[in-house]
Each structure stands twice: as structure tokens, then as C-alpha cells.
Coordinates of C-alpha atoms in Angstrom, one line a residue:
X4 CA 99.7 59.6 110.1
X5 CA 102.0 62.6 110.1
X6 CA 105.6 61.8 111.3
X7 CA 105.4 64.2 114.2
X8 CA 102.2 62.7 115.5
X9 CA 103.6 59.2 115.1
X10 CA 106.8 60.3 117.0
X11 CA 104.7 61.6 119.9
X12 CA 102.8 58.3 120.1
X13 CA 106.0 56.3 120.2
X14 CA 107.4 58.6 123.0
X15 CA 104.2 57.9 124.9
X16 CA 104.8 54.1 124.5
X17 CA 102.0 53.5 121.9
X18 CA 103.4 51.4 119.1
X19 CA 100.1 50.4 117.6
X20 CA 100.2 52.9 114.7
X21 CA 103.9 52.1 114.1
X22 CA 103.1 48.4 113.7
X23 CA 100.0 49.1 111.6
X24 CA 102.2 50.1 108.6
X25 CA 104.7 47.2 108.9
X26 CA 103.7 45.8 105.5
X27 CA 104.4 49.1 103.6
X28 CA 107.3 48.9 101.1
X29 CA 109.1 51.9 102.7
X30 CA 108.3 50.9 106.3
X31 CA 111.9 49.8 107.3
X32 CA 113.6 52.9 106.0
X33 CA 110.9 55.2 107.5
X34 CA 111.0 53.5 110.9
X35 CA 114.8 53.6 110.9
X36 CA 114.8 57.3 110.2
X37 CA 112.1 57.9 112.8
X38 CA 114.0 56.0 115.5
X39 CA 117.0 58.1 114.7
X40 CA 115.2 61.2 115.8
X41 CA 114.4 59.8 119.3
X42 CA 116.6 59.9 122.3
X43 CA 119.0 57.0 122.1
X44 CA 117.6 55.1 125.2
X45 CA 114.0 55.6 124.1
X46 CA 114.9 54.4 120.5
X47 CA 116.5 51.3 121.9
X48 CA 113.6 50.5 124.1
X49 CA 111.2 51.0 121.2
X50 CA 113.2 48.7 119.0
X51 CA 113.3 46.0 121.6
X52 CA 109.5 46.2 121.9
X53 CA 109.0 45.4 118.2
X54 CA 108.4 41.8 116.9
X55 CA 111.6 40.0 115.9
X56 CA 110.5 40.0 112.3
X57 CA 110.2 43.8 112.3
X58 CA 113.5 44.2 114.1
X59 CA 115.3 42.3 111.4
X60 CA 113.6 44.5 108.7
X61 CA 114.7 47.8 110.2
X62 CA 118.0 47.0 111.8
X63 CA 120.0 47.8 108.7
X64 CA 118.4 51.3 108.4
X65 CA 119.5 52.4 111.9
X66 CA 122.6 54.5 112.5
X67 CA 125.7 52.9 114.0
X68 CA 125.3 54.3 117.5
X69 CA 121.8 52.9 117.7
X70 CA 122.8 49.5 116.3
X71 CA 125.5 49.0 118.8
X72 CA 123.3 50.1 121.7
X73 CA 120.6 47.6 120.6
X74 CA 123.1 44.7 120.1
X75 CA 124.3 45.2 123.6
X76 CA 120.8 44.6 125.0
X77 CA 119.9 41.5 122.9
X78 CA 120.6 37.9 123.8
X79 CA 123.2 36.2 121.6
X80 CA 120.8 34.0 119.6
X81 CA 118.8 37.1 118.5
X82 CA 122.0 38.9 117.6
X83 CA 123.1 36.0 115.5
X84 CA 119.7 35.9 113.7
X85 CA 119.8 39.6 112.9
X86 CA 123.4 39.7 111.7
X87 CA 123.0 36.7 109.5
X88 CA 119.8 38.0 108.0
X89 CA 121.3 41.4 107.1
X90 CA 122.3 42.1 103.5
X91 CA 126.1 41.8 103.1
X92 CA 126.7 45.6 102.6
X93 CA 124.7 46.4 105.7
X94 CA 126.6 43.7 107.6
X95 CA 129.9 45.2 106.6
X96 CA 128.7 48.7 107.6
X97 CA 127.8 47.3 111.0
X98 CA 131.2 45.7 111.5
X99 CA 133.0 48.8 110.3
X100 CA 131.5 50.7 113.3
X101 CA 133.0 48.2 115.8
X102 CA 136.3 48.2 117.5
X103 CA 138.7 45.2 117.2
X104 CA 137.4 43.2 120.2
X105 CA 133.8 43.6 119.2
X106 CA 134.5 42.6 115.6
X107 CA 135.9 39.2 116.8
X108 CA 133.1 38.7 119.2
X109 CA 130.3 39.3 116.7
X110 CA 132.0 37.5 113.8
X111 CA 131.7 34.4 115.9
X112 CA 127.9 34.8 115.8
X113 CA 127.8 34.5 112.0
X114 CA 127.3 31.3 110.2
X115 CA 130.3 29.9 108.3
X116 CA 129.3 31.4 104.9
X117 CA 128.7 34.9 106.2
X118 CA 131.7 34.8 108.5
X119 CA 134.0 33.9 105.7
X120 CA 132.5 36.5 103.3
X121 CA 132.5 39.3 106.0
X122 CA 136.1 38.5 107.1
X123 CA 137.2 38.6 103.4
X124 CA 135.5 41.9 102.7
X125 CA 136.8 43.6 105.9
X126 CA 140.3 43.0 104.5
X127 CA 139.8 45.5 101.7
X128 CA 140.5 49.3 102.3
X129 CA 137.7 51.3 103.9
X130 CA 137.4 53.4 100.7
X131 CA 137.0 50.5 98.4
X132 CA 133.7 49.3 96.8
X133 CA 134.2 46.0 98.6
X134 CA 132.7 47.8 101.7
X135 CA 129.5 48.5 99.8
X136 CA 129.2 45.2 97.9
X137 CA 125.9 43.2 98.2
X138 CA 126.7 39.5 97.6
X139 CA 123.0 38.7 96.8
X140 CA 122.9 39.3 93.1
X141 CA 121.1 37.8 90.1
X142 CA 122.8 35.8 87.3
X143 CA 121.6 33.9 84.3
X144 CA 123.2 32.0 81.4
X145 CA 123.0 33.3 77.8
X146 CA 121.7 30.0 76.4
X147 CA 118.6 30.1 78.7
X148 CA 115.2 31.2 77.4
X149 CA 113.7 34.3 79.0
X150 CA 111.0 32.0 80.5
X151 CA 113.7 29.9 82.1
X152 CA 115.4 33.0 83.4
X153 CA 112.3 34.4 84.9
X154 CA 111.4 31.1 86.6
X155 CA 115.0 30.9 88.0
X156 CA 114.7 34.4 89.4
X157 CA 111.3 33.7 90.9
X158 CA 112.6 30.6 92.7
X159 CA 116.0 31.6 93.9
X160 CA 116.1 35.4 94.4
X161 CA 114.3 37.9 96.7
X162 CA 113.0 41.3 95.9
X163 CA 115.9 43.7 96.5
X164 CA 117.3 46.8 94.7
X165 CA 120.1 44.6 93.4
X166 CA 117.5 42.5 91.4
X167 CA 116.7 45.4 89.1
X168 CA 119.5 44.3 86.9
X169 CA 120.5 40.7 86.1
X170 CA 124.0 39.7 85.0
X171 CA 124.8 37.2 82.3
X172 CA 127.7 34.9 83.1
X173 CA 129.4 32.0 81.5
X174 CA 130.0 28.6 83.0
X175 CA 132.9 29.9 85.0
X176 CA 131.0 32.8 86.5
X177 CA 132.7 35.4 84.3
X178 CA 130.7 38.5 83.4
X179 CA 129.4 38.6 79.8
X180 CA 126.6 41.3 79.9
X181 CA 124.1 43.0 82.1
X182 CA 120.4 43.2 81.3
X183 CA 117.7 45.4 83.0
X184 CA 114.8 43.4 84.3
X185 CA 112.4 45.3 82.1
X186 CA 114.0 43.7 79.0
X187 CA 112.9 40.3 80.2
X188 CA 109.3 41.5 80.8
X189 CA 109.0 43.2 77.5
X190 CA 110.1 40.2 75.4
X191 CA 108.7 36.9 74.5
X192 CA 109.4 34.0 76.9
X193 CA 110.6 31.8 74.1
X194 CA 113.5 34.1 73.2
X195 CA 116.9 33.3 74.4
X196 CA 118.9 35.6 76.7
X197 CA 121.6 36.0 74.1
X198 CA 118.9 37.4 71.7
X199 CA 118.3 40.4 73.9
X200 CA 122.0 41.0 74.9
X201 CA 123.7 44.1 73.5
X202 CA 127.2 43.1 74.5
X203 CA 127.8 46.3 76.5
X204 CA 128.2 46.5 80.2
X205 CA 129.7 48.7 82.9
X206 CA 131.4 47.2 85.9
X207 CA 133.5 48.0 89.0
X208 CA 136.5 46.1 90.2
X209 CA 136.5 45.1 93.8
X210 CA 139.6 47.2 94.6
X211 CA 138.1 50.3 93.0
X212 CA 137.5 53.3 95.3
X213 CA 134.0 54.6 96.3
X214 CA 134.9 57.8 94.3
X215 CA 135.3 55.6 91.2
X216 CA 131.9 54.1 91.9
X217 CA 130.2 57.5 92.3
X218 CA 131.7 58.7 89.0
X219 CA 130.6 55.6 87.1
X220 CA 127.0 55.8 88.4
X221 CA 126.9 59.5 87.4
X222 CA 128.4 58.8 84.0
X223 CA 126.3 55.8 83.0
X224 CA 123.1 56.5 85.0
X225 CA 122.8 52.9 86.3
X226 CA 120.8 51.7 89.3
X227 CA 123.2 48.8 90.0
X228 CA 126.7 47.9 88.9
X229 CA 128.4 44.5 89.1
X230 CA 131.7 44.1 91.0
X231 CA 134.3 41.7 89.6
X232 CA 137.7 40.4 90.7
X233 CA 140.8 40.5 88.5
X234 CA 139.5 37.4 86.6
X235 CA 136.2 39.2 85.7
X236 CA 134.2 36.8 88.0
X237 CA 131.2 38.5 89.5
X238 CA 131.7 39.0 93.3
X239 CA 128.6 41.0 94.0
X240 CA 126.8 44.2 93.1
X241 CA 126.7 47.8 94.3
X242 CA 123.4 49.7 94.1
X243 CA 123.0 53.4 93.6
X244 CA 121.2 54.0 96.9
X245 CA 124.3 52.8 98.8
X246 CA 126.6 55.0 96.7
X247 CA 124.4 58.0 97.3
X248 CA 124.6 57.4 101.1
X249 CA 128.4 57.2 100.8
X250 CA 128.5 60.4 98.6
X251 CA 126.4 62.2 101.2
X252 CA 128.6 61.2 104.0
X253 CA 131.7 62.2 102.1
X254 CA 130.3 65.6 101.1
X255 CA 129.2 66.2 104.7
X256 CA 132.7 65.5 106.0
X257 CA 134.3 67.8 103.3
X258 CA 131.8 70.6 104.1
X259 CA 132.7 70.3 107.8
X260 CA 136.4 70.3 107.1
X261 CA 136.1 73.2 104.7
X262 CA 134.3 75.2 107.4
X263 CA 137.3 74.8 109.7
X264 CA 136.5 71.9 112.0
X265 CA 137.3 68.2 112.3
X266 CA 134.6 66.1 110.6
X267 CA 132.0 64.6 113.0
X268 CA 131.9 60.8 113.4
X269 CA 128.2 60.9 114.2
X270 CA 125.2 63.1 113.0
X271 CA 125.1 66.5 114.7
X272 CA 122.1 65.6 116.8
X273 CA 123.8 62.5 118.1
X274 CA 127.2 64.2 118.9
X275 CA 127.7 65.1 122.5
X276 CA 128.3 68.7 123.6
X277 CA 131.9 68.1 124.6
X278 CA 132.7 66.2 121.4
X279 CA 131.4 69.2 119.4
X280 CA 133.6 71.5 121.4
X281 CA 136.6 69.2 120.9
X282 CA 136.1 68.9 117.2
X283 CA 135.8 72.7 116.8
X284 CA 138.5 73.8 119.3
X285 CA 141.5 72.3 117.5
X286 CA 141.1 74.2 114.3
X287 CA 140.1 77.4 116.2
X288 CA 143.3 77.3 118.2
X289 CA 145.4 76.7 115.1
X290 CA 143.7 79.6 113.3
X291 CA 144.0 81.8 116.3
X292 CA 147.8 81.1 116.6
X293 CA 148.1 81.7 112.9
X294 CA 146.2 85.0 113.2
X295 CA 148.8 86.1 115.8
X296 CA 151.2 86.3 112.9
X297 CA 149.0 89.2 111.7
X298 CA 149.8 91.1 114.9
X299 CA 153.5 90.3 114.5
X300 CA 153.4 91.7 110.9
X301 CA 151.6 94.9 112.1
X302 CA 154.2 95.3 114.8
X303 CA 156.9 95.1 112.1
X304 CA 155.3 97.9 110.2
X305 CA 154.6 100.0 113.3
X306 CA 156.8 102.9 112.1
X307 CA 155.0 103.0 108.8
X308 CA 151.7 103.0 110.6
X309 CA 152.7 106.0 112.8
X310 CA 153.7 107.9 109.7
X311 CA 150.4 107.1 107.8
X312 CA 147.6 106.4 110.2
X313 CA 145.2 106.8 107.3
X314 CA 146.4 103.3 106.1
X315 CA 144.5 101.8 109.0
X316 CA 141.2 102.9 107.4
X317 CA 141.6 100.6 104.5
X318 CA 143.2 97.7 106.3
X319 CA 140.0 95.6 106.7
X320 CA 139.2 96.3 103.0
X321 CA 142.5 94.9 101.8
X322 CA 142.5 91.9 104.1
X323 CA 139.0 90.8 103.5
X324 CA 139.4 91.1 99.7
X325 CA 142.3 88.7 99.8
X326 CA 140.6 86.2 102.1
X327 CA 137.4 86.3 100.0
X328 CA 139.3 85.7 96.7
X329 CA 141.3 82.9 98.3
X330 CA 138.2 81.2 99.7
X331 CA 136.5 81.4 96.2
X332 CA 139.4 79.8 94.5
X333 CA 139.8 77.1 97.1
X334 CA 136.1 76.2 96.8
X335 CA 136.2 76.1 93.0
X336 CA 139.3 73.9 92.9
X337 CA 138.3 71.5 95.6
X338 CA 134.9 70.9 94.0
X339 CA 136.5 70.5 90.5
X340 CA 138.8 67.8 91.9
X341 CA 136.0 66.1 93.7
X342 CA 134.1 65.9 90.4
X343 CA 137.3 64.5 88.7
X344 CA 137.4 67.6 86.4
X345 CA 140.9 68.4 87.7
X346 CA 143.9 66.4 89.0
X347 CA 147.2 67.5 90.6
X348 CA 148.8 67.1 87.2
X349 CA 146.8 70.1 86.0
X350 CA 148.5 72.4 88.4
X351 CA 150.2 74.5 85.7
X352 CA 146.9 75.0 83.9
X353 CA 145.2 76.0 87.1
X354 CA 148.0 78.4 88.1
X355 CA 148.0 80.2 84.8
X356 CA 144.2 80.5 84.8
X357 CA 144.1 81.7 88.4
X358 CA 146.9 84.2 88.1
X359 CA 145.1 85.8 85.2
X360 CA 141.8 85.6 87.1
X361 CA 143.4 87.1 90.2
X362 CA 145.0 89.9 88.1
X363 CA 141.6 90.7 86.5
X364 CA 139.7 90.6 89.7
X365 CA 142.4 92.7 91.5
X366 CA 142.2 95.4 88.8
X367 CA 138.4 95.5 89.1
X368 CA 138.5 95.8 92.9
X369 CA 141.5 98.2 92.8
X370 CA 139.5 100.4 90.4
X371 CA 136.5 100.4 92.7
X372 CA 138.7 101.2 95.7
X373 CA 140.4 104.1 93.9
X374 CA 137.0 105.5 92.7
X375 CA 135.7 105.2 96.3
X376 CA 138.6 107.3 97.6
X377 CA 138.2 109.8 94.9
X378 CA 134.5 110.3 95.5
X379 CA 135.0 110.6 99.3
X380 CA 137.7 113.2 98.7
X381 CA 135.4 115.2 96.4
X382 CA 132.6 115.3 98.9
X383 CA 135.0 116.2 101.7
X384 CA 134.7 112.9 103.7
X385 CA 138.3 111.8 103.2
X386 CA 141.3 113.1 105.1
X387 CA 144.7 111.4 104.6
X388 CA 147.1 113.6 106.5
X389 CA 150.1 114.9 104.6
X390 CA 149.5 112.5 101.7
X391 CA 147.5 113.5 98.6
X392 CA 144.3 111.5 98.1
X393 CA 145.4 110.1 94.7
X394 CA 148.6 108.6 96.2
X395 CA 146.5 106.9 98.9
X396 CA 144.1 105.8 96.2
X397 CA 147.0 104.3 94.1
X398 CA 148.4 102.5 97.2
X399 CA 145.0 100.9 97.9
X400 CA 144.5 100.0 94.2
X401 CA 147.9 98.3 93.7
X402 CA 147.7 96.6 97.1
X403 CA 144.3 95.1 96.1
X404 CA 145.7 93.9 92.9
X405 CA 148.6 92.1 94.7
X406 CA 146.5 90.8 97.6
X407 CA 143.7 89.4 95.4
X408 CA 146.2 87.8 93.0
X409 CA 148.0 86.2 96.0
X410 CA 144.8 85.1 97.6
X411 CA 143.5 83.5 94.3
X412 CA 146.8 81.8 93.7
X413 CA 147.1 80.4 97.3
X414 CA 143.5 79.3 97.4
X415 CA 143.9 77.3 94.1
X416 CA 147.3 75.8 94.8
X417 CA 147.0 74.7 98.4
X418 CA 144.3 72.0 97.6
X419 CA 146.4 70.7 94.7
X420 CA 149.5 70.5 96.9
X421 CA 147.5 68.6 99.6
X422 CA 146.1 66.3 97.0
X423 CA 149.6 65.6 95.7
X424 CA 150.6 64.7 99.2
X425 CA 147.7 62.3 99.4
X426 CA 145.9 64.5 102.0
X427 CA 142.3 65.6 101.9
X428 CA 142.1 68.9 100.0
X429 CA 139.1 69.9 102.1
X430 CA 141.5 70.5 105.0
X431 CA 142.7 73.6 103.1
X432 CA 139.5 75.1 104.6
X433 CA 138.3 78.6 103.8
X434 CA 139.4 79.8 107.3
X435 CA 142.9 78.5 106.8
X436 CA 143.3 80.1 103.4
X437 CA 141.8 83.4 104.8
X438 CA 144.3 83.3 107.7
X439 CA 147.2 82.8 105.4
X440 CA 146.2 85.6 103.1
X441 CA 145.6 87.9 106.1
X442 CA 149.2 87.7 107.1
X443 CA 150.7 88.0 103.6
X444 CA 148.1 90.7 102.7
X445 CA 149.5 92.9 105.5
X446 CA 153.0 92.5 104.1
X447 CA 151.9 93.3 100.6
X448 CA 149.9 96.3 101.7
X449 CA 152.5 98.0 103.8
X450 CA 155.3 97.1 101.3
X451 CA 153.3 98.9 98.5
X452 CA 152.6 101.8 100.9
X453 CA 156.3 102.1 101.8
X454 CA 157.3 102.3 98.2
X455 CA 154.6 104.7 96.9
X456 CA 154.3 106.9 100.0
X457 CA 158.1 106.8 100.7
X458 CA 157.4 105.9 104.4

């Protein structure tokens, strides 16, 4: 049944079609996504109407707001059953969304093993792979036969994404190798595990950042990576689907910050109207106050403006060119740092490259601006008072060169400076760079005009 039709049936209180597909492999993820599109109260009531077995399946696929709303409506034994049944990474994600008092309350509902593991993992930084780790992983010994290994997996492990790769460990639990499950299937059962080992594995350490994990998954094209402690003992596994979710969340926050607003804590459709206003108002006020410097700069050059009113014609052209070049440079550098192509130590390389780029782009735009003024003069559309057209053209051309160079340099250096200060480079948003270049662009423009036109 189409998703929209199924959604309508749920809104009408008919869950028969929803339950009909409960044995499908993708059922939990699809239902979690579907409930996320419903009004919160209706989604909670729908969840509570489902059988407990189905509730356990889909809980980990719900967003944090919905999870908390559901937990508040359930009796404590049911809460305990759901939380203890969750995979460890989903359990950590749930506890991450709680405040301090709630964390303590719900930790007490976990069994001893899960409580200890959860408490330990919550002690790691929020940006570490410990927050994504799944402690249900598959290990075998190198001296086993493939037949023994397969029987071991069948008896003690469940069908999860983490089971796509098995890890070979020694008697102390230290990692020796990783083997894709297909290698077991495609070899004779009589062979030993050490016969199909290649001795090469990629791993994460538990204190590594999520950015490190994203980079390794991209570089080595793996579906799961083991996570070890400082003694190379396997602590768990991180799967690519969890990393993709984190990468998407990170990219979303960076895009929101780059657009000139605070990042949203919840999806757009779940964020209240007043929260949206609050998130957007702060940056708008800062940018507005910054733009007031533009008016101050124009007031400073009021005498020059009175002498050459024609300069006002080209003011938007100059300002927008500087802002556009700055936004371009900021976008390129922020993305390059996110992809680990650049680091703050490369600032001199970036500066040289962007100064040259800014000069070249400024010359191109300056030439276009000069030609535009020349053409308008020839067809009789340009009137520049007491100043010859070519002097106005040179003023615009040289101003464009200076403003574009400055915009490019500012847009490229500000993200690097912020990164050096251990701040998020995305906060050097395009609007911020554009505002900075607006003010300095005015100064450059009128300074060039004062020199060339003798104002």
C-alpha cells in the first residue's frame, strides 16, 4: 500500500494494514519513519496501540521527541523491557536525548550488564565513536574450522548489520583480523579460519571522533568497523548506517549554520514556531547590527558622495561582488576542511592560492565593469557629471579588484581561524562573510574613488 494511503488509515485509527507487514525486513525502519510524519500525540497513541513485540522492534527507529513522549506514557516494566532490548548504540542515543535527572531514572530500569555498559559509554565525549558503538558483535578464533565458526555464529548471534563482518581475536580478546561473512560461505567448512585470513584489518579506537569514523568508512568502503581500546581488545562495532545518520545530522547542522541561523535541535517539522523564530532571530540581529556599520561608513564618505553622486549607481555592483566572492571562498574552504583535504596548518597555502584567485577574478570582473561603462557611454545611457566616463570606469574596475580580493581572502581565512580556535567553521556563515565584506567594500570603493577622482 502507498505510504500516503497507509498514513491516512493510521490517522483514521485503522492499524490492520500496518500490522499486516510486521514480518517484512524493513518494517521497523519504515514504521518509525511513518510515525515521524504524524502529529506527536497521534504517533504516540498509535505506538501504544501496537503489540509489545512490535513496539520493541520500532522504538529504536523513532526520533528522540517521540521516544521520550512514548516512555512517559508506559508503565515501568514495559520501559525496562524496551530499553534492555535495544541495541547498545540505540540505547546510548536515547540516553543522550535525556536530561540529567531522566538519565538517572531510566538507568535504574536497565539490568546490571546494560546499566554498566551504558554508564561507561556515556562517559565518553559526545563526538566519539563510543556513542555509536554496538556491543553485539561477532568474534571467532583463528584455530577454528569454518564449520565450527558458522555453527558458533548460528547459536550465539542474531541477524544484525554488525554480523556482516566477523572479527578474529586471540585468547585475550585482542583483534587479529576481520573477515566478511561471504568468505565463510564461499569456502569449504573443513578449512581453518587462519587459512582465509589476509592479515589486514581496519579499526577504530574508542576515543576516535565520529569524523574519523566517517573518513575511514569512506576511505576503505567497509560496512562495519571494529572498535578497540588502547590494548587492541575489541569493545564493539560501528556500522556504516549509523555513521551515515551521524554524517547527515552533522551536514544538516553545518548547512543551517552556514545559512545564518542556529542549528535546529529537532527536525524542521517537529520544531515549534517560536523555536524557529528564536533560532533565526539571533543571527539576524547580529547581521543587522553589523550592517549598520555600512551606514556608518557611508556617512563617513558623505562629502565624497555629494561630489560624485554617480558613484551610488555602482555601489550595489561593488558590494555584491565582494560578498559573492567571499561566500564562494568560505564554501570551498569549509567543505575542504570537512573532507579532511585541508587543515589550519595549510593557511599559508590557502592564502597564497586565494589571493591569486581573488586577483584574477577581480581583474575579470573589473574588465567587465569597465566595458559595461564604456558601452553605456557610447550608446548615450551613461551620465557621470563632471567626471569623464573612463575615470569612472577605472574607479569601478580597480574597486572591484580590491573588493573581490578582500572578499576571497576573508572568506577563506575566517573558517581557518575559527577552526584554529576550536570553533565550528560553519559559523563563518555566508551572511556573516557578506556583511563583513559589505562594510570593508565601501571603504575600498570610496578610497579608490577619492584617489582617482580627486574627491
